Coordinates of C-alpha atoms and ligand atoms in Angstrom, one line a residue:
M175 CA -64.2 119.4 10.3
D176 CA -63.7 115.7 10.0
A177 CA -66.8 113.6 10.4
M178 CA -64.6 110.6 11.0
D179 CA -62.0 109.8 13.6
S180 CA -59.5 108.2 11.4
T181 CA -57.4 106.8 14.2
A182 CA -60.4 105.0 15.7
S183 CA -61.4 103.8 12.3
Q184 CA -58.0 102.4 11.6
R185 CA -58.0 100.6 15.0
F186 CA -61.4 99.1 14.2
I187 CA -60.3 97.9 10.8
E188 CA -57.1 96.4 12.1
T189 CA -58.9 94.3 14.6
F190 CA -61.7 93.4 12.2
W191 CA -59.1 92.1 9.7
D192 CA -57.4 90.0 12.3
D193 CA -60.5 88.6 13.9
S194 CA -62.9 88.2 11.0
I195 CA -61.4 88.8 7.6
L196 CA -58.2 86.8 7.7
P197 CA -59.8 83.5 8.9
S198 CA -62.3 83.7 6.1
I199 CA -59.8 84.6 3.4
T200 CA -57.7 81.7 4.6
E201 CA -60.6 79.4 3.9
Y202 CA -61.2 81.1 0.5
I203 CA -57.6 80.4 -0.6
R204 CA -58.2 76.6 -0.1
I205 CA -60.9 76.7 -2.8
P206 CA -59.6 76.0 -6.4
N207 CA -62.3 78.1 -8.0
K208 CA -60.5 78.8 -11.2
S209 CA -62.1 81.2 -13.7
P210 CA -64.2 79.5 -16.3
A211 CA -61.5 79.9 -19.0
Y212 CA -59.2 77.7 -17.0
D213 CA -61.9 75.3 -15.7
P214 CA -64.5 74.7 -18.4
K215 CA -66.2 72.2 -16.0
W216 CA -66.5 74.8 -13.3
V217 CA -70.3 74.0 -12.8
E218 CA -69.7 70.3 -12.3
H219 CA -66.7 70.9 -10.1
G220 CA -68.7 73.1 -7.8
Y221 CA -65.7 75.1 -6.5
M222 CA -67.1 78.4 -7.7
E223 CA -70.2 77.6 -5.7
D224 CA -68.1 76.9 -2.7
A225 CA -66.4 80.3 -2.9
V226 CA -69.8 82.0 -3.4
K227 CA -71.2 80.2 -0.4
L228 CA -68.2 81.1 1.8
M229 CA -68.3 84.8 0.9
E230 CA -72.1 85.0 0.9
G231 CA -72.2 83.6 4.5
W232 CA -69.6 85.9 5.7
A233 CA -71.1 89.0 4.0
R234 CA -74.6 88.3 5.4
Q235 CA -73.3 88.5 8.9
Q236 CA -71.8 91.9 8.2
L237 CA -74.9 93.2 6.5
D238 CA -77.0 92.4 9.6
A239 CA -75.6 95.7 11.0
F240 CA -77.3 97.7 8.2
P241 CA -81.1 97.9 8.2
G242 CA -82.5 97.3 4.8
A243 CA -79.3 96.0 3.3
T244 CA -79.7 93.1 0.8
L245 CA -77.5 90.5 -0.7
D246 CA -78.5 88.5 -3.8
V247 CA -76.6 85.8 -5.5
I248 CA -77.7 86.5 -9.1
R249 CA -77.5 83.6 -11.5
L250 CA -78.4 84.3 -15.2
P251 CA -78.7 81.0 -17.0
G252 CA -75.4 79.6 -18.3
R253 CA -73.4 82.3 -16.7
T254 CA -71.1 82.6 -13.7
P255 CA -72.8 83.8 -10.5
L256 CA -72.6 87.4 -9.2
L257 CA -72.8 88.6 -5.6
F258 CA -74.9 91.8 -5.5
M259 CA -75.3 93.8 -2.4
E260 CA -77.2 97.0 -1.8
V261 CA -76.6 98.9 1.4
P262 CA -78.9 101.9 1.9
G263 CA -77.2 105.2 2.7
D264 CA -77.9 108.7 4.0
N265 CA -78.7 110.3 0.6
A266 CA -79.9 109.2 -2.8
D267 CA -76.4 109.2 -4.3
T268 CA -74.7 105.9 -5.2
V269 CA -71.2 104.5 -4.9
L270 CA -70.4 101.3 -6.8
L271 CA -67.8 99.0 -5.3
Y272 CA -66.3 96.3 -7.4
G273 CA -64.2 93.1 -7.0
H274 CA -64.0 89.5 -8.2
L275 CA -63.9 86.1 -6.7
D276 CA -62.7 83.9 -9.5
K277 CA -59.1 82.9 -9.7
Q278 CA -56.2 82.4 -12.0
P279 CA -54.9 78.9 -12.5
E280 CA -52.2 77.3 -10.4
M281 CA -49.0 78.0 -12.4
K282 CA -45.8 76.1 -11.7
G283 CA -42.9 77.2 -9.6
W284 CA -44.3 77.7 -6.1
S285 CA -41.7 77.7 -3.5
E286 CA -41.2 74.8 -1.1
G287 CA -44.0 74.7 1.5
L288 CA -46.2 77.1 -0.5
G289 CA -48.9 76.2 -3.1
P290 CA -51.9 77.8 -4.8
W291 CA -54.6 76.2 -2.6
L292 CA -52.5 76.1 0.6
P293 CA -52.9 79.3 2.7
V294 CA -49.6 80.0 4.5
R295 CA -49.1 83.0 6.8
K296 CA -45.5 84.4 7.0
G297 CA -45.2 87.6 8.8
D298 CA -47.1 90.3 7.0
K299 CA -47.9 88.0 4.1
L300 CA -50.7 85.5 3.4
Y301 CA -49.6 83.2 0.6
G302 CA -52.0 81.4 -1.8
R303 CA -54.0 81.9 -5.0
G304 CA -56.6 84.6 -5.0
G305 CA -56.1 86.2 -1.6
A306 CA -54.8 89.4 -3.2
D307 CA -56.3 88.9 -6.7
D308 CA -59.0 89.6 -5.8
G309 CA -60.5 87.7 -2.8
Y310 CA -59.8 90.5 -0.3
A311 CA -62.1 93.0 -2.2
I312 CA -65.4 92.0 -0.7
Y313 CA -63.9 91.9 2.8
A314 CA -62.3 95.3 2.4
C315 CA -65.6 96.9 1.1
L316 CA -67.7 95.5 4.0
A317 CA -65.1 96.3 6.6
A318 CA -65.0 99.9 5.4
L319 CA -68.8 100.1 5.7
R320 CA -68.6 98.6 9.2
A321 CA -65.9 101.1 10.3
L322 CA -68.1 104.0 9.2
H323 CA -71.1 102.5 10.9
E324 CA -69.2 102.2 14.2
Q325 CA -68.8 105.9 14.2
K326 CA -72.2 106.7 12.6
V327 CA -70.4 108.6 9.8
P328 CA -72.9 109.3 7.0
R329 CA -72.3 107.9 3.5
S330 CA -74.2 107.4 0.3
R331 CA -75.9 104.3 -0.7
C332 CA -73.4 101.6 -1.7
V333 CA -73.8 98.9 -4.3
I334 CA -71.2 96.1 -4.1
M335 CA -70.7 93.8 -7.1
I336 CA -68.4 90.8 -6.9
E337 CA -68.2 88.9 -10.2
A338 CA -66.9 85.4 -11.0
C339 CA -65.6 85.8 -14.5
E340 CA -63.0 88.6 -14.4
E341 CA -60.0 86.4 -15.1
S342 CA -61.7 85.1 -18.2
G343 CA -62.3 88.6 -19.5
S344 CA -65.6 89.4 -17.7
Y345 CA -67.6 88.1 -20.6
D346 CA -70.6 87.5 -18.3
L347 CA -70.6 90.9 -16.7
P348 CA -72.2 93.1 -19.4
F349 CA -75.3 90.8 -19.1
Y350 CA -75.4 91.4 -15.3
V351 CA -75.0 95.1 -15.7
D352 CA -77.9 95.2 -18.1
H353 CA -80.0 92.9 -15.9
L354 CA -79.3 95.0 -12.8
I355 CA -79.1 98.5 -14.3
Q356 CA -82.2 99.8 -12.4
R357 CA -80.8 98.5 -9.1
I358 CA -77.3 99.8 -9.7
G359 CA -78.7 103.3 -10.4
S360 CA -76.2 105.8 -11.6
P361 CA -73.1 105.9 -9.4
S362 CA -71.2 109.1 -8.9
L363 CA -68.2 107.2 -7.7
V364 CA -66.8 103.8 -8.6
V365 CA -64.3 102.1 -6.3
C366 CA -62.4 99.1 -7.8
L367 CA -60.1 97.1 -5.6
D368 CA -58.6 94.8 -8.2
S369 CA -55.5 96.8 -9.3
G370 CA -51.8 97.1 -8.4
C371 CA -49.6 99.3 -6.3
G372 CA -46.1 100.4 -7.0
D373 CA -45.0 99.8 -3.4
Y374 CA -46.5 99.1 0.0
E375 CA -45.7 102.6 1.3
R376 CA -48.5 104.8 0.0
L377 CA -51.8 104.7 -1.8
W378 CA -51.5 104.1 -5.5
L379 CA -54.2 105.3 -7.8
T380 CA -54.5 103.6 -11.1
T381 CA -54.9 106.3 -13.8
S382 CA -55.1 104.0 -16.8
L383 CA -55.3 100.3 -17.8
R384 CA -54.0 98.8 -21.0
G385 CA -56.2 96.9 -23.4
I386 CA -55.5 93.5 -24.9
A387 CA -55.5 92.2 -28.4
S388 CA -55.0 88.5 -28.7
G389 CA -55.1 85.9 -31.4
T390 CA -53.4 82.7 -32.8
L391 CA -51.1 82.9 -35.7
T392 CA -50.5 79.7 -37.7
V393 CA -48.1 79.1 -40.6
R394 CA -48.7 75.9 -42.6
V395 CA -46.2 74.7 -45.2
L396 CA -47.0 70.9 -45.5
T397 CA -50.0 68.7 -44.9
E398 CA -47.8 66.3 -42.8
G399 CA -44.3 66.2 -41.3
V400 CA -41.5 64.9 -43.5
H401 CA -37.8 63.9 -43.1
S402 CA -35.8 67.1 -42.6
G403 CA -32.8 65.7 -44.4
D404 CA -35.0 65.0 -47.4
A405 CA -37.0 68.3 -47.4
S406 CA -34.9 71.1 -45.9
G407 CA -33.7 73.4 -48.6
V408 CA -36.7 72.5 -50.7
V409 CA -39.6 73.1 -48.3
P410 CA -39.5 76.3 -46.3
S411 CA -39.5 76.1 -42.5
S412 CA -42.7 77.2 -41.0
F413 CA -40.8 78.5 -38.0
R414 CA -38.7 80.8 -40.2
I415 CA -41.8 82.2 -41.8
L416 CA -43.5 82.7 -38.4
R417 CA -40.4 84.5 -37.2
G418 CA -40.6 86.8 -40.3
L419 CA -44.3 87.5 -39.7
L420 CA -43.7 88.4 -36.1
S421 CA -41.1 90.9 -37.3
R422 CA -43.8 92.7 -39.1
L423 CA -45.3 93.5 -35.8
E424 CA -42.3 93.8 -33.5
D425 CA -38.7 94.8 -33.9
E426 CA -36.8 91.7 -32.8
Q427 CA -33.8 93.8 -31.6
T428 CA -35.7 96.3 -29.4
G429 CA -39.1 94.8 -28.8
E430 CA -40.7 98.0 -30.2
V431 CA -44.0 97.4 -31.9
K432 CA -43.8 98.6 -35.5
L433 CA -47.4 99.3 -36.5
P434 CA -48.2 103.0 -36.1
E435 CA -51.9 102.3 -35.8
L436 CA -51.2 100.5 -32.4
Y437 CA -50.0 103.7 -30.8
V438 CA -51.8 106.7 -29.2
Q439 CA -50.7 110.2 -28.2
I440 CA -49.7 109.9 -24.5
P441 CA -51.3 112.8 -22.5
P442 CA -48.7 115.2 -21.1
Q443 CA -50.1 114.8 -17.5
R444 CA -49.5 111.1 -17.6
I445 CA -45.9 111.6 -18.8
E446 CA -45.3 113.8 -15.8
Q447 CA -46.9 111.3 -13.4
A448 CA -44.9 108.5 -14.9
K449 CA -41.7 110.5 -14.2
E450 CA -42.8 111.1 -10.6
A451 CA -43.7 107.4 -10.2
A452 CA -40.3 106.4 -11.6
R453 CA -38.6 108.8 -9.1
V454 CA -40.6 107.3 -6.1
L455 CA -40.0 103.7 -7.2
G456 CA -36.4 103.9 -8.4
N457 CA -35.0 100.5 -9.4
A458 CA -38.2 98.8 -8.0
V459 CA -39.7 99.6 -11.4
Y460 CA -37.8 96.6 -12.8
D461 CA -36.1 94.7 -10.0
R462 CA -39.3 93.4 -8.7
F463 CA -39.2 90.9 -11.7
P464 CA -37.2 87.7 -11.3
F465 CA -34.7 88.4 -14.2
A466 CA -32.6 85.4 -15.1
G467 CA -28.8 85.8 -15.2
S468 CA -27.8 89.2 -16.4
T469 CA -31.0 89.9 -18.4
Q470 CA -31.4 93.7 -18.7
P471 CA -34.7 95.7 -18.6
M472 CA -35.8 97.0 -22.0
A473 CA -34.7 100.7 -21.3
D474 CA -32.2 102.4 -19.1
D475 CA -34.6 105.3 -18.2
T476 CA -37.1 104.0 -15.6
S477 CA -39.7 106.6 -16.6
E478 CA -39.6 105.1 -20.1
L479 CA -40.1 101.6 -18.5
V480 CA -43.2 103.0 -16.7
L481 CA -44.6 104.4 -20.0
N482 CA -43.7 101.2 -21.9
R483 CA -45.8 99.1 -19.5
T484 CA -48.7 101.5 -19.3
W485 CA -49.1 103.5 -22.6
R486 CA -47.3 101.5 -25.3
P487 CA -48.1 98.3 -27.1
H488 CA -46.0 95.3 -26.3
L489 CA -46.1 91.7 -27.3
A490 CA -45.9 88.5 -25.4
V491 CA -46.0 85.1 -27.1
V492 CA -47.9 83.1 -24.6
G493 CA -48.2 79.7 -26.2
M494 CA -46.9 77.6 -29.1
D495 CA -48.1 74.6 -30.9
G496 CA -46.9 72.3 -33.7
Y497 CA -43.8 71.2 -31.8
P498 CA -43.0 68.1 -29.7
A499 CA -41.0 68.5 -26.5
P500 CA -37.3 68.4 -27.2
G501 CA -36.9 64.9 -25.7
D502 CA -39.5 63.6 -28.2
A503 CA -38.3 65.6 -31.2
G504 CA -36.9 63.7 -34.2
N505 CA -35.4 65.2 -37.4
V506 CA -38.6 66.3 -38.9
L507 CA -39.5 69.3 -41.0
L508 CA -42.7 70.1 -39.2
P509 CA -46.0 70.9 -41.1
F510 CA -46.9 74.0 -39.2
S511 CA -46.1 76.5 -36.5
T512 CA -48.6 78.2 -34.2
A513 CA -48.1 81.0 -31.8
K514 CA -50.7 82.5 -29.4
L515 CA -50.1 86.2 -29.2
S516 CA -51.1 88.5 -26.4
L517 CA -50.5 92.2 -27.3
R518 CA -51.1 94.8 -24.6
T519 CA -52.4 97.9 -26.1
P520 CA -52.5 101.6 -25.0
P521 CA -55.4 102.7 -22.8
T522 CA -57.3 104.7 -25.4
L523 CA -56.9 102.4 -28.3
D524 CA -59.9 100.5 -29.6
G525 CA -59.5 96.8 -28.7
P526 CA -61.3 95.2 -31.6
A527 CA -59.6 97.5 -34.1
A528 CA -56.2 96.4 -32.7
V529 CA -57.0 92.8 -33.3
H530 CA -58.0 93.6 -36.8
A531 CA -54.8 95.5 -37.4
L532 CA -52.9 92.4 -36.4
K533 CA -54.9 90.2 -38.8
Q534 CA -54.2 92.6 -41.7
A535 CA -50.5 92.8 -41.0
F536 CA -50.0 89.1 -40.7
E537 CA -52.1 87.8 -43.6
A538 CA -51.0 90.3 -46.3
N539 CA -48.6 88.8 -48.8
P540 CA -47.9 85.4 -47.2
P541 CA -44.1 84.7 -47.6
G542 CA -43.3 81.9 -50.0
G543 CA -47.1 81.3 -50.6
A544 CA -47.4 79.6 -47.2
V545 CA -50.8 79.2 -45.6
V546 CA -51.0 82.0 -43.0
E547 CA -53.9 82.4 -40.8
F548 CA -54.5 84.7 -37.9
K549 CA -57.4 83.6 -35.8
E550 CA -58.7 86.6 -34.0
G551 CA -59.0 86.4 -30.2
S552 CA -60.5 88.9 -27.9
G553 CA -60.0 92.6 -28.3
Q554 CA -60.5 94.5 -25.0
S555 CA -60.1 98.3 -25.0
G556 CA -58.2 99.7 -22.1
W557 CA -59.3 102.5 -19.8
H558 CA -58.2 106.1 -19.1
A559 CA -59.3 107.8 -15.9
P560 CA -61.3 111.0 -16.3
P561 CA -59.7 113.9 -14.5
L562 CA -60.2 113.7 -10.7
A563 CA -62.7 116.1 -9.3
P564 CA -61.1 118.6 -6.9
W565 CA -63.0 117.1 -3.9
L566 CA -61.7 113.6 -4.7
E567 CA -58.1 114.7 -5.3
K568 CA -58.1 116.3 -1.8
A569 CA -59.8 113.3 -0.3
V570 CA -57.3 110.9 -1.9
T571 CA -54.3 112.9 -0.6
R572 CA -55.8 113.0 2.8
A573 CA -56.8 109.3 2.9
S574 CA -53.3 108.2 1.9
E575 CA -51.6 110.5 4.4
Q576 CA -53.9 109.2 7.2
A577 CA -53.6 105.5 6.3
F578 CA -50.0 105.3 5.0
G579 CA -48.3 108.5 6.4
K580 CA -47.4 109.5 2.8
P581 CA -49.2 111.2 -0.1
A582 CA -50.7 109.1 -2.8
A583 CA -49.0 108.3 -6.1
Y584 CA -50.5 108.0 -9.5
M585 CA -49.6 105.5 -12.2
G586 CA -51.1 103.6 -15.1
E587 CA -51.2 99.8 -14.9
G588 CA -50.1 97.4 -17.6
G589 CA -53.0 95.0 -17.2
T590 CA -56.6 95.1 -18.2
I591 CA -59.8 95.2 -16.1
P592 CA -62.5 94.9 -18.7
F593 CA -65.3 96.2 -16.4
M594 CA -63.6 99.6 -16.1
G595 CA -63.8 100.2 -19.8
M596 CA -67.5 99.1 -19.7
L597 CA -68.3 101.4 -16.8
G598 CA -66.4 104.3 -18.3
E599 CA -68.6 104.1 -21.4
K600 CA -71.9 103.6 -19.5
F601 CA -71.2 106.4 -16.9
P602 CA -69.0 109.0 -18.5
D603 CA -69.4 111.5 -15.7
T604 CA -68.5 109.1 -12.9
Q605 CA -65.4 109.4 -10.8
F606 CA -63.1 106.4 -10.4
V607 CA -60.9 105.2 -7.6
I608 CA -59.0 102.2 -8.8
T609 CA -56.4 100.8 -6.5
G610 CA -55.3 97.5 -5.1
V611 CA -52.8 95.4 -3.1
L612 CA -50.9 93.9 -6.0
G613 CA -47.5 95.3 -5.2
P614 CA -43.9 94.2 -5.7
H615 CA -43.5 90.3 -5.7
S616 CA -47.2 89.8 -4.8
N617 CA -47.2 87.9 -8.1
A618 CA -50.9 87.6 -9.0
H619 CA -51.2 85.0 -11.9
G620 CA -47.7 83.6 -11.0
P621 CA -46.3 81.3 -8.3
D622 CA -46.1 82.5 -4.7
E623 CA -48.9 85.0 -4.9
F624 CA -49.4 86.7 -1.5
L625 CA -51.7 89.3 0.1
H626 CA -49.7 92.0 1.9
I627 CA -51.9 92.2 5.0
P628 CA -50.9 95.7 6.3
T629 CA -51.6 97.1 2.8
G630 CA -55.0 95.3 2.8
K631 CA -55.8 97.0 6.1
R632 CA -54.7 100.4 4.9
V633 CA -56.5 100.2 1.6
T634 CA -59.6 99.4 3.7
S635 CA -59.1 102.6 5.8
V636 CA -58.7 104.5 2.5
V637 CA -62.1 103.2 1.2
A638 CA -63.8 104.2 4.5
S639 CA -62.3 107.7 4.4
L640 CA -63.2 108.2 0.7
L641 CA -66.8 107.1 1.3
A642 CA -67.1 109.7 4.1
A643 CA -65.5 112.4 1.9
H644 CA -67.8 111.4 -1.0
H645 CA -70.8 112.0 1.2
G646 CA -69.5 115.3 2.6
R647 CA -68.2 116.6 -0.8
S648 CA -70.8 119.3 -1.2
A649 CA -69.5 120.8 2.0
V650 CA -65.8 120.9 1.1
R651 CA -66.2 121.7 -2.6
Ligands
ZN178 ZN1 -58.0 90.5 -10.5

């Protein structure tokens, strides 16, 4: 027997999104509350405070419906604020729901009429920075609770945490988790709404997240720039040496990472699921990216592409220094070359160890005696989902069928959500539902980011239905 009328719940959520959520998210998109890493003066600017105020005000109205519910804006000294809500439930069990409100920076290349801080609605899409990543999360969580409340469906106690430092690597969050550990309790289910979806046709569950190992590699050959006509052939080029060093890490023909210590054994179940995801997605695995000209994806087999972006290490050079812009560049043999490296690492690889492996590989035997330095950046471990409990697997299938009309799909994601690694370590027996609305072309972190509204509504229905199933799980086990 179903405790919840899913059609009525979907109808409620649909109206609630249109009447209450979308107007507030529209206001939220206008606020340029970039994550601290991209706005070091965030306190002075006050935008983060504006976003907190907006969401706090909206959330308080919703929480009025729940006797005993609390909302605190927690502010540890010198750290980004955290929205913390406790909503009493019908048993002593706890579900932790997570999202973030800080944003990525603007990025160039927004289409005509669109912009990061300009909310624009076009059909099913609401354009603007942060709507989908991850502003909608707090709204979806509270809408799901409201939908259950309407029908008096029982659920466990819910704790909602919305942080303001995720896009900077969540460096403030461990302090909040320690600070709040008594109030958080020990959740048997974690719901995270900050992830991606392969398409907008079904529920996508994230089964793993990659880690990240970053750092800055500098090759120095001179103490100052000199005439290239005078010096080339005598003084080695720092670019050539940098290029050679990068080849220690990565095969320049194939893009394959060469260091065996940066790989893990891929679990057979994940290989099977990658094949299934590739089958469902077809060419969408790669043609959602804006390839220039006749640029080809890195493999012909789409299931290999899925595994490449979820279980294998891959390098991006994300910044360079030591070079003038071409228009300002004279014939100079430059003193140094610097490259900022961002290496995505397999879910189960230790992040700090990966950074260390990079340092060792680059700094050993400097070519031509050049000064080679790898400044270690952050090393975040990824995350690999524990096996789904049978009740949750059933509940997920059912929730996807009810909300989307299709069964759920399972896939790893290529990005990193640092908090999931942290939680996985703190609560090893917890079940995880990690999903999101970041599907094809939604372009979080890039230009023309949009929130796919029907998916936002459906994901909200899924959350409601999983909360109901979580409470009823002893009955259906
Ligand atoms: Zn995010």
